[in-house]
Structures are given as C-alpha cells and as structure tokens.
Coordinates of C-alpha atoms in Angstrom, one line a residue:
Chain A
A1 CA -46.4 108.5 -130.3
Q2 CA -49.1 110.6 -129.2
K3 CA -50.3 110.3 -125.9
I4 CA -53.9 111.7 -126.7
T5 CA -55.4 111.0 -130.0
Q6 CA -58.5 112.6 -131.2
T7 CA -59.3 111.1 -134.6
Q8 CA -62.1 113.3 -135.7
P9 CA -60.9 116.7 -136.9
G10 CA -64.5 117.8 -137.4
M11 CA -67.7 116.6 -136.5
F12 CA -71.4 117.9 -137.4
V13 CA -74.5 117.1 -135.3
Q14 CA -78.2 118.1 -135.6
E15 CA -79.3 120.3 -132.9
K16 CA -81.2 118.2 -130.1
E17 CA -79.2 115.1 -131.1
A18 CA -76.4 113.5 -129.3
V19 CA -72.9 113.3 -130.3
T20 CA -69.8 111.3 -129.2
L21 CA -66.3 112.9 -129.5
D22 CA -63.6 110.2 -129.7
C23 CA -60.5 110.3 -127.5
T24 CA -57.9 107.6 -126.9
Y25 CA -54.8 107.9 -124.7
D26 CA -51.5 106.2 -124.0
T27 CA -50.0 105.7 -120.6
S28 CA -48.2 103.2 -118.5
D29 CA -49.4 105.1 -115.4
Q30 CA -51.8 103.5 -113.1
S31 CA -53.0 106.7 -111.7
Y32 CA -54.1 109.3 -114.1
G33 CA -56.9 111.6 -114.9
L34 CA -58.6 112.5 -118.1
F35 CA -60.3 116.0 -118.8
W36 CA -62.4 117.5 -121.5
Y37 CA -62.1 121.2 -122.4
K38 CA -64.2 123.3 -124.6
Q39 CA -62.9 126.3 -126.7
P40 CA -65.7 128.4 -128.4
S41 CA -64.6 130.7 -131.2
S42 CA -64.0 133.5 -128.6
G43 CA -60.9 131.5 -127.5
E44 CA -61.4 130.9 -123.8
M45 CA -60.7 127.3 -122.6
I46 CA -63.6 126.0 -120.5
F47 CA -63.5 122.9 -118.3
L48 CA -66.1 120.4 -118.9
I49 CA -65.6 117.1 -117.2
Y50 CA -63.0 115.0 -115.4
Q51 CA -62.5 111.3 -115.0
G52 CA -60.1 109.6 -112.7
S53 CA -58.4 106.3 -113.5
Y54 CA -59.7 104.7 -110.5
D55 CA -63.3 106.1 -110.8
E56 CA -65.7 103.1 -111.3
Q57 CA -68.4 105.1 -112.7
N58 CA -68.5 107.2 -115.6
A59 CA -68.3 111.0 -115.1
T60 CA -71.5 113.0 -115.7
E61 CA -71.9 116.9 -115.6
G62 CA -75.3 118.1 -116.9
R63 CA -75.5 117.2 -120.7
Y64 CA -72.0 115.9 -120.7
S65 CA -71.0 112.5 -119.9
L66 CA -67.6 110.6 -120.3
N67 CA -67.6 107.1 -121.7
F68 CA -64.6 105.7 -119.8
Q69 CA -63.3 102.4 -121.2
K70 CA -60.2 101.7 -119.4
A71 CA -59.1 98.4 -121.0
R72 CA -59.5 100.1 -124.3
K73 CA -57.8 103.5 -123.0
S74 CA -60.6 105.4 -124.4
A75 CA -62.4 108.4 -122.9
N76 CA -65.1 109.6 -125.2
L77 CA -67.2 112.7 -124.5
V78 CA -70.9 112.3 -125.1
I79 CA -73.0 115.5 -125.3
S80 CA -76.7 114.9 -125.2
A81 CA -79.4 117.1 -126.8
S82 CA -77.0 119.3 -128.6
Q83 CA -77.5 123.0 -128.6
L84 CA -76.1 125.6 -131.1
G85 CA -74.0 127.0 -128.3
D86 CA -72.1 123.5 -128.3
S87 CA -70.4 124.5 -131.6
A88 CA -66.8 124.8 -130.5
M89 CA -63.3 123.1 -130.4
Y90 CA -63.3 120.2 -127.9
F91 CA -60.0 119.0 -126.3
C92 CA -59.2 115.8 -124.5
A93 CA -56.4 115.9 -122.1
M94 CA -54.6 113.6 -119.6
R95 CA -52.8 114.3 -116.4
E96 CA -50.0 111.7 -115.6
T97 CA -47.6 111.6 -112.9
Y98 CA -44.2 112.4 -113.9
S99 CA -41.8 110.5 -111.7
G100 CA -39.4 112.9 -110.0
A101 CA -40.9 116.0 -111.5
G102 CA -43.7 116.6 -108.9
S103 CA -45.9 118.1 -111.5
Y104 CA -48.9 116.7 -112.9
Q105 CA -49.0 118.1 -116.2
L106 CA -51.7 118.1 -118.9
T107 CA -51.2 116.8 -122.4
F108 CA -53.6 117.8 -124.9
G109 CA -55.1 116.2 -128.0
K110 CA -55.2 118.2 -131.2
G111 CA -59.0 118.8 -130.7
T112 CA -62.2 118.0 -132.6
K113 CA -64.4 120.9 -134.1
L114 CA -68.0 120.3 -133.4
S115 CA -70.5 122.1 -135.5
V116 CA -74.1 122.1 -134.5
I117 CA -76.5 122.4 -137.4
P118 CA -80.0 124.0 -136.6
Chain B
I1 CA -59.9 140.9 -110.8
A2 CA -61.8 137.5 -111.1
G3 CA -59.9 134.3 -112.1
I4 CA -57.0 134.7 -114.4
T5 CA -56.0 137.8 -116.5
Q6 CA -53.4 138.1 -119.1
A7 CA -51.7 140.9 -120.9
P8 CA -51.5 142.0 -123.3
T9 CA -54.4 140.8 -125.2
S10 CA -52.5 140.7 -128.4
Q11 CA -49.0 142.0 -129.7
I12 CA -47.0 142.2 -132.7
L13 CA -43.3 142.1 -132.0
A14 CA -40.3 142.4 -134.3
A15 CA -37.8 139.5 -134.3
G16 CA -35.0 139.9 -131.7
R17 CA -37.0 141.9 -129.3
R18 CA -37.5 140.9 -125.7
M19 CA -41.3 140.3 -124.6
T20 CA -42.9 139.5 -121.3
L21 CA -46.4 138.2 -121.3
R22 CA -48.1 138.7 -118.1
C23 CA -50.4 136.4 -115.9
T24 CA -52.2 137.0 -112.7
Q25 CA -54.5 135.0 -110.8
D26 CA -56.7 135.8 -107.8
M27 CA -57.9 132.4 -106.9
R28 CA -54.8 131.6 -104.5
H29 CA -53.9 128.6 -106.7
N30 CA -50.7 127.1 -106.0
A31 CA -49.8 125.7 -109.3
M32 CA -49.6 127.7 -112.6
Y33 CA -48.9 126.9 -116.3
W34 CA -48.1 128.3 -119.6
Y35 CA -49.1 127.0 -122.9
R36 CA -48.9 127.7 -126.4
Q37 CA -51.8 126.8 -129.0
D38 CA -50.8 126.4 -132.6
L39 CA -53.2 125.3 -135.4
G40 CA -53.5 121.5 -135.5
L41 CA -51.1 121.0 -132.6
G42 CA -53.6 121.6 -129.6
L43 CA -52.0 123.0 -126.6
R44 CA -48.4 122.3 -125.6
L45 CA -46.8 123.1 -122.0
I46 CA -44.1 125.6 -122.0
H47 CA -43.3 126.0 -118.4
Y48 CA -45.2 125.1 -115.0
S49 CA -45.0 126.1 -111.3
N50 CA -46.2 123.8 -108.7
T51 CA -45.9 126.7 -105.9
A52 CA -44.4 130.1 -105.5
G53 CA -40.5 129.9 -105.9
T54 CA -40.4 126.9 -107.9
T55 CA -40.6 126.3 -111.7
G56 CA -40.1 123.5 -114.2
K57 CA -39.9 123.0 -118.0
G58 CA -42.6 121.6 -120.0
E59 CA -42.7 120.2 -123.4
V60 CA -41.6 123.1 -125.4
P61 CA -39.3 125.4 -123.0
D62 CA -36.7 126.7 -125.6
G63 CA -36.8 130.3 -125.9
Y64 CA -38.8 131.0 -123.0
S65 CA -38.3 131.6 -119.1
V66 CA -40.6 132.1 -116.3
S67 CA -40.3 133.2 -112.7
R68 CA -42.7 132.6 -109.7
A69 CA -41.9 135.3 -107.1
N70 CA -45.3 135.2 -105.5
T71 CA -48.3 132.9 -105.7
D72 CA -50.4 135.3 -108.0
D73 CA -48.1 136.2 -110.9
F74 CA -46.4 134.0 -113.4
P75 CA -44.8 136.0 -116.2
L76 CA -43.4 134.4 -119.3
T77 CA -40.4 136.1 -121.0
L78 CA -39.3 135.5 -124.6
A79 CA -35.7 136.9 -124.4
S80 CA -35.2 137.3 -128.1
A81 CA -38.5 136.6 -130.1
V82 CA -38.4 134.6 -133.2
P83 CA -41.1 134.0 -135.9
S84 CA -41.7 130.4 -134.8
Q85 CA -42.9 131.9 -131.5
T86 CA -45.8 133.5 -133.2
S87 CA -48.9 131.6 -131.3
V88 CA -51.6 132.1 -128.8
Y89 CA -50.4 131.8 -125.3
F90 CA -52.6 130.6 -122.5
C91 CA -51.7 130.8 -118.8
A92 CA -53.6 128.4 -116.5
S93 CA -53.8 127.6 -112.8
S94 CA -54.9 125.0 -110.6
L95 CA -55.6 124.8 -106.8
G96 CA -52.8 122.1 -106.5
A97 CA -50.3 120.4 -108.8
S98 CA -51.8 117.1 -108.1
G99 CA -55.2 115.3 -107.6
T100 CA -58.3 115.9 -109.3
H101 CA -57.8 119.6 -109.8
E102 CA -58.8 121.2 -113.2
Q103 CA -56.8 123.9 -114.8
F104 CA -58.4 127.1 -115.2
F105 CA -57.5 129.1 -118.1
G106 CA -56.7 132.9 -118.9
P107 CA -58.2 134.5 -122.0
G108 CA -55.0 134.0 -123.9
T109 CA -52.5 136.4 -125.6
R110 CA -52.1 136.3 -129.5
L111 CA -48.5 137.0 -130.1
T112 CA -47.1 137.7 -133.7
V113 CA -43.4 137.8 -134.3
L114 CA -42.2 139.3 -137.6

C-alpha cells in the first residue's frame, strides 16, 4: 500500500485563485512529519512547508498553507492567489521513524502537476 | 560552492560500465541522501547516510553503492549500469537525520543507460 497518495495527477487553476492539492498518508507512527516540495520545469526540488504530527496549528508559509487533518490522515497544500510561477509539479512527502534504522527517511507521493492559467 | 552540487549534469552510459555520480554539500549537514526520480513514480530513496562514516539502504538500493568518507561528499556508484537505471538522480542533505529538518536537494543528474 502506498504511504503517500496524491490523487490528482494534474490540476488547473486560474491566476489569482486559490487551489488545494490533496495528499493522504498512511502510517502507524505517532510521531511523523509531512512536507511539501515544488519542482518547476527546471527540475530542482524546492522545500515549501512542513507540518509535524504534534503541531496543533496548521503550518503557513506566505501563500502556502497546509490543511492538516490528523484523524483523516490528510495534509493538503493550499496555495492562495496563484501566480504563473506556481506552475510546477508538487510532491507531498512523509518522514517516519524507522525503528532500529535511526534514519528519518522521506517517502514521496507521485506528485501533482499544477498549471496556472492566465 | 553554495548548497549542494552534483556532477555530471547529465550522462549517457553504455550498459555494463561503471559510473560514479558525485555529490558535494557545503552546509555542514550531517545527513545525506540519494534519490532517483522516474516518471509516474515520484522520488524513491536509494541510500542514505546519517553522518560521516555511516550509510544505510533505502527503498531501491540494488545495483548501487555509496560511501561517506567525510561530511561534505556522498558519491553514488553504479558498479555495472543497466538500462533500468536510466533516471534522474537527486542528492539531498539535511542538518540532522531527525527532527523537523527539511531536506535540501541538488540540481540532479540525468543518467541514460543504453
């Protein structure tokens, strides 16, 4: 079973509108972290936002916010006031604690391609 | 150098050849990672290193090896390349192997194995 599921292969949004990119996750850990990364067509991976499983408030970073619903195991990314430069692939990722491994590895979803329309 | 650098930027390689992808970071990060990105599959972890001198296997380690002789460098070696290793390879690092530390990514190496 996938640990990170992004159900929207592609999304379109009008410039200046808000858009929500979906992410659901599967873990039995109590302590975990959720990340969103942006990958423009140039290929680099850009960190956007982080949410810890014990954080009581939803994370926000500028125009990005994370709608964290722990009981539903969802961590949706909300981009407000979309800009043309927001067109990119967006990846949701989860960090779990691997017992005995001592490494906090990121598991990535397959991504959502967002296209912002002028 | 600022951040993470990877070399080469791209490479075409004959099957059976040995290849080392280089990764260097100047942020004094303890943890480093190698991922491969394939269309429709997202990023998958190949190997990781929590600190200099230690390495571990990720999700798809077969056919790859790594070493971490010092903090800055984390080379990835394909001992005998096969076409299924055609991919884009990303090196990443984080301040620590735990906590809220995000991973910073290099620009990637596009590898084609023929």
